[in-house]
Tab-separated table of N, CA, C and O in Angstrom:
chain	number	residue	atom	x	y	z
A	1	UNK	N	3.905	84.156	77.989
A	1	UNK	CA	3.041	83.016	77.786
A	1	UNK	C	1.817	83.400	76.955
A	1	UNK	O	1.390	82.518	76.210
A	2	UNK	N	1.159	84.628	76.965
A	2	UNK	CA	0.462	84.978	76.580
A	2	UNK	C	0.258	85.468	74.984
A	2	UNK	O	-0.869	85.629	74.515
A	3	UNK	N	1.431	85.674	74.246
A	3	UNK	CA	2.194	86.116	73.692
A	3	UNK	C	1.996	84.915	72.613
A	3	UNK	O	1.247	84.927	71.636
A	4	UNK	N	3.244	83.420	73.234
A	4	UNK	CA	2.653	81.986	72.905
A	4	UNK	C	1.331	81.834	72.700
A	4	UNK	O	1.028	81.684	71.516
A	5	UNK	N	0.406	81.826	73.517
A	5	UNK	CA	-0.907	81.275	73.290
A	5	UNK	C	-1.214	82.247	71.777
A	5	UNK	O	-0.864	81.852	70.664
A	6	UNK	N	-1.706	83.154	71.951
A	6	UNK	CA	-2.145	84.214	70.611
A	6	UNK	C	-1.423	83.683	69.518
A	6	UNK	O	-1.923	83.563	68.400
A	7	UNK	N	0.175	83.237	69.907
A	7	UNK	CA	0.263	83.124	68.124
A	7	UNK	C	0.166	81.721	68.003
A	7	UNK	O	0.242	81.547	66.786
A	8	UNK	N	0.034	80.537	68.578
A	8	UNK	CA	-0.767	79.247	68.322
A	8	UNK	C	-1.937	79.549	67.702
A	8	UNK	O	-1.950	79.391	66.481
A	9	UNK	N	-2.974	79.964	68.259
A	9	UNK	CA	-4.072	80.749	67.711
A	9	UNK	C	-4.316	80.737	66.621
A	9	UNK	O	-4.911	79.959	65.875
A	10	UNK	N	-3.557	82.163	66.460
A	10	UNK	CA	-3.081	82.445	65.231
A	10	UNK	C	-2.900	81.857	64.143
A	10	UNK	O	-3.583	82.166	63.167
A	11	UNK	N	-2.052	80.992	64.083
A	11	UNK	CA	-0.863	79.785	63.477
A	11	UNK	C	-2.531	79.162	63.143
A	11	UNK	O	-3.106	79.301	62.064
A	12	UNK	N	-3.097	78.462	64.365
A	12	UNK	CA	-4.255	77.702	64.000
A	12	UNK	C	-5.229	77.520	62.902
A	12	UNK	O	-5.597	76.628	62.138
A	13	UNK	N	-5.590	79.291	63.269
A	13	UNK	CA	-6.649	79.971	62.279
A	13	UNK	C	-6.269	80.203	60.843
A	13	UNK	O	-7.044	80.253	59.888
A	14	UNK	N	-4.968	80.338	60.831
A	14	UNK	CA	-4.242	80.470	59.374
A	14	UNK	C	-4.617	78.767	58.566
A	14	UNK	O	-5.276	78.657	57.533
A	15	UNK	N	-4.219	77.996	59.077
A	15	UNK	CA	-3.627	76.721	59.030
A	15	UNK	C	-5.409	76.273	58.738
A	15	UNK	O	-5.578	75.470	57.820
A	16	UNK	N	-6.441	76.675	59.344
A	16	UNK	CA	-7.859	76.153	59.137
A	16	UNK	C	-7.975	76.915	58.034
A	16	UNK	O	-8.012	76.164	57.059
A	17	UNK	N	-8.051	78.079	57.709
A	17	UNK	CA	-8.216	79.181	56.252
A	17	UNK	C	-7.302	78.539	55.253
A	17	UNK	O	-7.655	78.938	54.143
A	18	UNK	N	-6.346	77.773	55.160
A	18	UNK	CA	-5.743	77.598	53.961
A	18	UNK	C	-5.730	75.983	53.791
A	18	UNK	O	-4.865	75.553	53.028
A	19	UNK	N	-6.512	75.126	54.357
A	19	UNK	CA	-7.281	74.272	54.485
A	19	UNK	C	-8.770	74.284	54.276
A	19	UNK	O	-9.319	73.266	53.855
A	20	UNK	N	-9.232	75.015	54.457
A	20	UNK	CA	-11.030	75.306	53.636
A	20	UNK	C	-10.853	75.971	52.233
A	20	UNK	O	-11.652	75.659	51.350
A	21	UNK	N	-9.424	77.259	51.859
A	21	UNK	CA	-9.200	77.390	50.643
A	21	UNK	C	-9.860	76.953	49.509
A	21	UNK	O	-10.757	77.577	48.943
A	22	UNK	N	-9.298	75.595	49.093
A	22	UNK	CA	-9.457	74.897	48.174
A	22	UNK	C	-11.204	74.164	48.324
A	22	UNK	O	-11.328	73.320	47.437
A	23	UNK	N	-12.455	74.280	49.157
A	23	UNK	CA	-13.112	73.672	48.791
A	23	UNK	C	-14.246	74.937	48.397
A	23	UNK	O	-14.383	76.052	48.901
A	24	UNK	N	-15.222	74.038	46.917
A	24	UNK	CA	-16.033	74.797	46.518
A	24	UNK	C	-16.909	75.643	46.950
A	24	UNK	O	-17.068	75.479	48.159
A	25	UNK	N	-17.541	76.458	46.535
A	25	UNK	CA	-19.159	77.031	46.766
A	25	UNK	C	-19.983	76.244	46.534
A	25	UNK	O	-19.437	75.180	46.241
A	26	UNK	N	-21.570	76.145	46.485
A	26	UNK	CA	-22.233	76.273	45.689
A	26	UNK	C	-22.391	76.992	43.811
A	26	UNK	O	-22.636	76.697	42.641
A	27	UNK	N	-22.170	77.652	44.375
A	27	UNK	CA	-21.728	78.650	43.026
A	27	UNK	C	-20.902	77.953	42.323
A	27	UNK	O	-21.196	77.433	41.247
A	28	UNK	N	-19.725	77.884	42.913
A	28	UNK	CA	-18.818	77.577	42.095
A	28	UNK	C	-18.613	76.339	41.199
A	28	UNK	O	-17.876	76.145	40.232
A	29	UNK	N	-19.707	75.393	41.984
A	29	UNK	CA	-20.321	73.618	41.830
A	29	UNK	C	-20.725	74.041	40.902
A	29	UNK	O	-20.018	73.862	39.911
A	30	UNK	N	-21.805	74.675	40.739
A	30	UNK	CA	-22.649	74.921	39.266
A	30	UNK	C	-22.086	75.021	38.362
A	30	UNK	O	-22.350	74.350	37.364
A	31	UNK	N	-21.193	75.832	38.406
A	31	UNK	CA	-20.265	76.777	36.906
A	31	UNK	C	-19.189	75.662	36.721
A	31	UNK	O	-18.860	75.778	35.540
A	32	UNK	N	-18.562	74.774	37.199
A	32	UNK	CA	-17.719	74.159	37.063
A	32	UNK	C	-18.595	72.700	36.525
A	32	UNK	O	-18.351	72.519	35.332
A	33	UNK	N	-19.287	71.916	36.942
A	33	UNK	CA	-19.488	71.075	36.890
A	33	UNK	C	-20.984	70.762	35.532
A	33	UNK	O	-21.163	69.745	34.863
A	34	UNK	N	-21.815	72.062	35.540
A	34	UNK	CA	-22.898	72.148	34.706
A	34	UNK	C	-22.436	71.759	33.501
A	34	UNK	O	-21.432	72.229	32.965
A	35	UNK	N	-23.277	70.743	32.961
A	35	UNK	CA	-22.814	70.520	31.656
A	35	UNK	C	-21.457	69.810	31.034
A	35	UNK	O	-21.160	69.583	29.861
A	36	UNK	N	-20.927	69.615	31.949
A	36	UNK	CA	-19.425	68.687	31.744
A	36	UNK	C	-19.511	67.416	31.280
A	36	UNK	O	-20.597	66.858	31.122
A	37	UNK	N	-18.409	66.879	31.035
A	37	UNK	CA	-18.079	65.661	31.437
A	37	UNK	C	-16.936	65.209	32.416
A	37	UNK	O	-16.995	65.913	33.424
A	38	UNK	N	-16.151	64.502	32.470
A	38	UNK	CA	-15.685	63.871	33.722
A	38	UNK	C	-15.179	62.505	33.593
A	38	UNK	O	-15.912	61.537	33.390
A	39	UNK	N	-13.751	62.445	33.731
A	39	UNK	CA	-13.051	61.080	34.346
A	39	UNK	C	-12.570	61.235	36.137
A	39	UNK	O	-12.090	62.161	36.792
A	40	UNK	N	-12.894	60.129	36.395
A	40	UNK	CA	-12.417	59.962	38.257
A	40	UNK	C	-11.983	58.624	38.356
A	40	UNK	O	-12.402	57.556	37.911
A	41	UNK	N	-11.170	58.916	38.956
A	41	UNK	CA	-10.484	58.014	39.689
A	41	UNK	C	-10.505	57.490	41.470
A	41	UNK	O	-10.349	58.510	42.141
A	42	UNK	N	-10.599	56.674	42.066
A	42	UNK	CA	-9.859	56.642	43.370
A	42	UNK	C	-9.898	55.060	43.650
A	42	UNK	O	-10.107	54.334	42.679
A	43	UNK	N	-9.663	54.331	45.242
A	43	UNK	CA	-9.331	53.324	45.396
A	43	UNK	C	-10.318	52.202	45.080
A	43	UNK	O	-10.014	51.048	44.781
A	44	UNK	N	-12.087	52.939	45.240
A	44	UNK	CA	-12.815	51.935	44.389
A	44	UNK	C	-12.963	51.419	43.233
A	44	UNK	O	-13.237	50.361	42.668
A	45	UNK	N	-12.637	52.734	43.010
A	45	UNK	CA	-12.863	52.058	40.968
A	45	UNK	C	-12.826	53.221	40.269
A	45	UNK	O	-12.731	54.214	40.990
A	46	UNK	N	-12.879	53.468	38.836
A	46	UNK	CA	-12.641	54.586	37.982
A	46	UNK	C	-14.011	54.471	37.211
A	46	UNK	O	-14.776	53.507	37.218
A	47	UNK	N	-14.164	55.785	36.478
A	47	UNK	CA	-14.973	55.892	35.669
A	47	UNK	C	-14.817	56.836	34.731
A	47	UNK	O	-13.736	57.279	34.343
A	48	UNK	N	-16.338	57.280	34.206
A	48	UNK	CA	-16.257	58.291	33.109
A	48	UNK	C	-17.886	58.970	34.233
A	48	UNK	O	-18.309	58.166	35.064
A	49	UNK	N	-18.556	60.260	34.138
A	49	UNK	CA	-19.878	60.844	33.923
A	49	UNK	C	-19.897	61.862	33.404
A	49	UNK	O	-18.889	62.484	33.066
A	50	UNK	N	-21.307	62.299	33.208
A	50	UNK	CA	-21.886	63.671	32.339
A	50	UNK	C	-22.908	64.106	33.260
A	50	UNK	O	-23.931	63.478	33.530
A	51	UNK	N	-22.570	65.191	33.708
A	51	UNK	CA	-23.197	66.059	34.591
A	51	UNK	C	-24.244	67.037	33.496
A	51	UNK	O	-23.614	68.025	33.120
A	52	UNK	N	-26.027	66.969	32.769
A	52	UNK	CA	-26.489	67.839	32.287
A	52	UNK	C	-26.911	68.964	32.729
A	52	UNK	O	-27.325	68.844	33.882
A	53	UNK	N	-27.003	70.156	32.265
A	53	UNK	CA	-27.756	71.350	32.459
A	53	UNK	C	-29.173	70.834	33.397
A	53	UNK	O	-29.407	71.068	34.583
A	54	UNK	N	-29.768	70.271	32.677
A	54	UNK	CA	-31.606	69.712	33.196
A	54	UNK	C	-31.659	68.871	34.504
A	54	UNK	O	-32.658	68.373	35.022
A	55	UNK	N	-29.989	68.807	35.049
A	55	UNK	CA	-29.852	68.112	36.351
A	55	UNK	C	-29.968	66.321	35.941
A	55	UNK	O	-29.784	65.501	36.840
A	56	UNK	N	-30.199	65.992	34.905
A	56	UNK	CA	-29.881	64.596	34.181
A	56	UNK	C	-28.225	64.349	34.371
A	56	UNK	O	-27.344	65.207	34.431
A	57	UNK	N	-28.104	62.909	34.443
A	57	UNK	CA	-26.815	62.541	34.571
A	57	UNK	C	-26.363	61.037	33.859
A	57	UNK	O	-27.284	60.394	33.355
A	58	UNK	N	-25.211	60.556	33.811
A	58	UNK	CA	-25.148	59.352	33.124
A	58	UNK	C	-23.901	59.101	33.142
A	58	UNK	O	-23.198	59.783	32.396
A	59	UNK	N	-23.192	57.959	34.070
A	59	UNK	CA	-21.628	57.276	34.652
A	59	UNK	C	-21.957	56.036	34.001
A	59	UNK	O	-23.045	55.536	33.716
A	60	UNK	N	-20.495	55.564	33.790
A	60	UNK	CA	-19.772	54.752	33.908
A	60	UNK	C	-18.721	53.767	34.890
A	60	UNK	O	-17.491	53.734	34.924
A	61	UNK	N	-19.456	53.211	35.442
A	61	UNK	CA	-18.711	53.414	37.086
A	61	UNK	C	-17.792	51.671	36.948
A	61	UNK	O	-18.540	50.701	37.071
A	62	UNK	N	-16.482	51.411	36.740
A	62	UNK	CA	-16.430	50.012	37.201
A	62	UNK	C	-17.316	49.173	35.484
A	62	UNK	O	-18.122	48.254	35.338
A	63	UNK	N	-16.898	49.718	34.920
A	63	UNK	CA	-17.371	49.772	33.439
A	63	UNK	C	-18.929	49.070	32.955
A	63	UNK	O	-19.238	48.407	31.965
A	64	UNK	N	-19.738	49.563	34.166
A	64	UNK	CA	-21.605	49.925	34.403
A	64	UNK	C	-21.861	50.784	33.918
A	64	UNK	O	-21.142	51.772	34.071
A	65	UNK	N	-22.850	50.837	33.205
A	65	UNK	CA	-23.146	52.266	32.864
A	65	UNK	C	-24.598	52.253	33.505
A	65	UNK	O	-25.378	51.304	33.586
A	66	UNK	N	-24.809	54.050	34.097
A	66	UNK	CA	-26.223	53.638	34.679
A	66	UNK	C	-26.301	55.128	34.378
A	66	UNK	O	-25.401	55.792	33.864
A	67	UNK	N	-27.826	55.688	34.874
A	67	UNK	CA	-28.851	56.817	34.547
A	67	UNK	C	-28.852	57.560	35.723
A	67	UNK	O	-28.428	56.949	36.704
A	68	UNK	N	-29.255	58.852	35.919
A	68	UNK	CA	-29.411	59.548	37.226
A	68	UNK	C	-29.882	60.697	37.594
A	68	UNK	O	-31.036	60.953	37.251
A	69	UNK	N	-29.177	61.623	38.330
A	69	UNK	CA	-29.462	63.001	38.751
A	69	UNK	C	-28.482	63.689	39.354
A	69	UNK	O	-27.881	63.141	40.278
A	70	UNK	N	-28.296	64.395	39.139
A	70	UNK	CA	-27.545	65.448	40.274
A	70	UNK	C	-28.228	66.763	40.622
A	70	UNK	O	-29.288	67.199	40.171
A	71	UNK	N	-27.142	67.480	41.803
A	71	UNK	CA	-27.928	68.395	42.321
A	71	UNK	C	-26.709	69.527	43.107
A	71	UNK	O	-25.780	69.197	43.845
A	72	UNK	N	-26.937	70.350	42.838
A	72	UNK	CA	-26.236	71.270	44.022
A	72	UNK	C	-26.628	71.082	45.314
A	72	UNK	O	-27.397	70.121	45.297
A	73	UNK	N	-26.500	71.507	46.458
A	73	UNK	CA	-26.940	71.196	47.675
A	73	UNK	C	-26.454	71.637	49.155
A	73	UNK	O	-26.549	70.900	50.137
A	74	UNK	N	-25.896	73.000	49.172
A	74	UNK	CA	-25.373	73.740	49.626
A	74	UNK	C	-23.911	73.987	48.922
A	74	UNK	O	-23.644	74.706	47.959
A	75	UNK	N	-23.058	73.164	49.710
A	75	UNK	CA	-21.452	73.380	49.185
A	75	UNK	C	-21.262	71.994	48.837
A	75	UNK	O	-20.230	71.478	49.267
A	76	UNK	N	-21.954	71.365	48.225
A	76	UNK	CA	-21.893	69.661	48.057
A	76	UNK	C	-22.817	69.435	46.568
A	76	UNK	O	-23.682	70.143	46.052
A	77	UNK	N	-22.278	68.265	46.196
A	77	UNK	CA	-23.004	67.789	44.800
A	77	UNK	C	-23.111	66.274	45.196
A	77	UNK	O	-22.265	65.463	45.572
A	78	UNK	N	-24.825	66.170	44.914
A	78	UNK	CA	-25.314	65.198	45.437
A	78	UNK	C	-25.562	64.530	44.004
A	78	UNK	O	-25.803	65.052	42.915
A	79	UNK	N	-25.453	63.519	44.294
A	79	UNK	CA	-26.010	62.245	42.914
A	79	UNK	C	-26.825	61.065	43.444
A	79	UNK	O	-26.619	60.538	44.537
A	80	UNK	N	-27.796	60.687	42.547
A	80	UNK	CA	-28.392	59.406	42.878
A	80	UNK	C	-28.365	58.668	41.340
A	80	UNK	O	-28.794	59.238	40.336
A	81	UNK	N	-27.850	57.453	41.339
A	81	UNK	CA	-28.165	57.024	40.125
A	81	UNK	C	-28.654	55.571	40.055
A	81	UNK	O	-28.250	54.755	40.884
A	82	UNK	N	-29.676	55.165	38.902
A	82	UNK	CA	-30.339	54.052	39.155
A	82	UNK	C	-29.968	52.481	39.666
A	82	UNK	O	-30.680	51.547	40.035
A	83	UNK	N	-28.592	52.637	39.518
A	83	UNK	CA	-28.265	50.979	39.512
A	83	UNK	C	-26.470	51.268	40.678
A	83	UNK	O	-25.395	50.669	40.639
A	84	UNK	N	-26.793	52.040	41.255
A	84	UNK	CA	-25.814	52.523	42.523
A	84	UNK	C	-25.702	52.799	43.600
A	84	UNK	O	-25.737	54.026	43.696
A	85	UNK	N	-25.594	52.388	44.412
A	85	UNK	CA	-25.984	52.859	46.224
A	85	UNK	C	-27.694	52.350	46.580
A	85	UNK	O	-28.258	52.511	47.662
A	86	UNK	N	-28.265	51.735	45.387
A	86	UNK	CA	-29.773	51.115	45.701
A	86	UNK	C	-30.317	52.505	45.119
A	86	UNK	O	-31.408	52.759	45.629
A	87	UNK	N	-29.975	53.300	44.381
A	87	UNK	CA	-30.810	54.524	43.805
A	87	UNK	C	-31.009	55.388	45.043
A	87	UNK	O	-32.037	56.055	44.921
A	88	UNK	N	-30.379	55.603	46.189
A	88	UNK	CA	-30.013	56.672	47.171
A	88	UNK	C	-29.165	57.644	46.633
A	88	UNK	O	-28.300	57.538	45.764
A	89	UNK	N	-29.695	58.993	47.540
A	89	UNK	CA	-28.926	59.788	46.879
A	89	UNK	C	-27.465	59.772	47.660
A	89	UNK	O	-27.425	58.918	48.547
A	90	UNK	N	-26.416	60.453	47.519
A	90	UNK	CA	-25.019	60.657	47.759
A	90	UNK	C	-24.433	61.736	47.289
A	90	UNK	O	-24.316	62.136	46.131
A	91	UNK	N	-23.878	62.408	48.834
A	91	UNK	CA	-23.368	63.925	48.557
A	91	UNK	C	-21.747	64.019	48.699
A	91	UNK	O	-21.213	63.338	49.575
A	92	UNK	N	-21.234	64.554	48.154
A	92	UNK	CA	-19.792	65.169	48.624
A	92	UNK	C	-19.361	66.534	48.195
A	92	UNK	O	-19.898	67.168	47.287
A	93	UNK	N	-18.085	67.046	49.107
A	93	UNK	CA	-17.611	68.185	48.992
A	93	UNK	C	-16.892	68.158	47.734
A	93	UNK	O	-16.891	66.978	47.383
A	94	UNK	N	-16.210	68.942	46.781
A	94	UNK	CA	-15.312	69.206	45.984
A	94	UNK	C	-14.125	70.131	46.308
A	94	UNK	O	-14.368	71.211	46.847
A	95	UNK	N	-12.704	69.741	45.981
A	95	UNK	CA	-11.950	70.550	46.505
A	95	UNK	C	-11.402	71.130	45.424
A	95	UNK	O	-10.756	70.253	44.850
A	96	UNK	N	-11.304	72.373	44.719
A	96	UNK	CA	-10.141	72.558	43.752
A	96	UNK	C	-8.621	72.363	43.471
A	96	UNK	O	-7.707	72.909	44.088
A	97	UNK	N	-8.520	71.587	42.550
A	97	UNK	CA	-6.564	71.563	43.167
A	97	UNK	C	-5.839	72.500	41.718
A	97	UNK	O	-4.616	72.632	41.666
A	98	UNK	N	-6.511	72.941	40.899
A	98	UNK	CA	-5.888	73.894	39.670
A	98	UNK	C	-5.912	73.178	38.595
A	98	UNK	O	-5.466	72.031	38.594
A	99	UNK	N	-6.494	73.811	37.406
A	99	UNK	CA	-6.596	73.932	36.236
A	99	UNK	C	-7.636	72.817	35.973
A	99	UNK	O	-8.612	73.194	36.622
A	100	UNK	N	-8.012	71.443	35.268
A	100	UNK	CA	-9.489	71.201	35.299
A	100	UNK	C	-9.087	70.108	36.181
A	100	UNK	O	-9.503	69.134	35.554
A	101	UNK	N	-8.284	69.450	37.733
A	101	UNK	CA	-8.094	69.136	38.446
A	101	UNK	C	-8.685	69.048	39.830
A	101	UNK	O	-8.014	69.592	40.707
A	102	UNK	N	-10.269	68.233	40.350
A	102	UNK	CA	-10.418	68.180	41.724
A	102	UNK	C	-10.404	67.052	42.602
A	102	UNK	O	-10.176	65.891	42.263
A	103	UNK	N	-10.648	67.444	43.685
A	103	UNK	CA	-10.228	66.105	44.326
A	103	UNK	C	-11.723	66.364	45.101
A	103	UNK	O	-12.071	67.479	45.489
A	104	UNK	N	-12.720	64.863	45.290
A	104	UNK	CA	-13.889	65.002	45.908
A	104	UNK	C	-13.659	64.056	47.548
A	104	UNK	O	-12.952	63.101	47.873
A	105	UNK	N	-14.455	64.742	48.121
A	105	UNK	CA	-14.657	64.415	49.703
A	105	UNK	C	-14.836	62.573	49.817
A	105	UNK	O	-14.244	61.975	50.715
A	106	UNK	N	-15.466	62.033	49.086
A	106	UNK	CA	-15.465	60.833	49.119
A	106	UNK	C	-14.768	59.850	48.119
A	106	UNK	O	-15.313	58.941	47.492
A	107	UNK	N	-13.317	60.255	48.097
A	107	UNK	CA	-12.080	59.343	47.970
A	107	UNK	C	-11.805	59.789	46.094
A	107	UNK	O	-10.957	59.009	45.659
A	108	UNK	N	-12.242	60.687	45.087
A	108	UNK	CA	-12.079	60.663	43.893
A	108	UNK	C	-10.685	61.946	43.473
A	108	UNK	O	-10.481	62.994	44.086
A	109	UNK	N	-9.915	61.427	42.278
A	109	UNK	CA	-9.802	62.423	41.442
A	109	UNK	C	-10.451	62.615	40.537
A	109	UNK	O	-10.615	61.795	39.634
A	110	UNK	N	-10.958	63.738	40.588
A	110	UNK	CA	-11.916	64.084	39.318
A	110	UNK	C	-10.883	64.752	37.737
A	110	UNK	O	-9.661	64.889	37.802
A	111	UNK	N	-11.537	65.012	36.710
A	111	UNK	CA	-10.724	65.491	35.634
A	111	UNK	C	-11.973	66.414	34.957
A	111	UNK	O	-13.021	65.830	34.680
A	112	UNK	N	-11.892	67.329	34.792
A	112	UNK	CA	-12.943	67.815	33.723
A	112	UNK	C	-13.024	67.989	32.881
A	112	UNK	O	-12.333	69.002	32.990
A	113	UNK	N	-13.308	67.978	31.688
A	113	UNK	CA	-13.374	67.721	29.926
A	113	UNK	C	-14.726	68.746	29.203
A	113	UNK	O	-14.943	68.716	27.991
């Protein structure tokens, strides 16, 4: 029985490690996302943005175009932009899925360009 329990465990801890895998650093937010641009997709709506160096930003959301900011923010990239969420900011995780392919915590495929 004991034997059982350990490799559930086990099994568990594997199964949580190759499930956190795929999501970013900090670090890795920066280098990937600094300076880009960007198509996303998901069930709200699609767009286009430009993530700048100077932390300046600028989407296309639902074919709006509005002004903004971004930010690193531990393991999350936060945005606030003027004419979106009431100009609050808004954070999510990023997950890598390979080659310029991610998928973000709050419902997007991202594309990077």
């Amino acid at each position: 029985m004991k034997k059982v329990v350990a490799l559930a465990i086990g099994i568990g801890l594997i199964l949580t490690a190759i499930a956190q895998a795929g999501d970013m650093t900090g670090a890795q937010l920066k280098k990937a996302f600094t300076g880009t641009s960007m198509t996303f997709a998901g069930k709200s709506g699609n767009g286009t943005s430009v993530y700048n160096a100077d932390g300046s930003a600028s989407i296309v959301f639902k074919g709006k175009p509005s002004k903004g900011k971004w930010r690193v923010k531990g393991s999350s990239i936060c945005t606030a932009w003027d004419n979106i969420r009431g100009g609050e900011e808004g954070c999510f995780t990023v997950e890598a899925l390979g080659g310029n392919k991610y998928r973000s915590s709050n419902g997007f495929t991202l594309s990077l360009h």
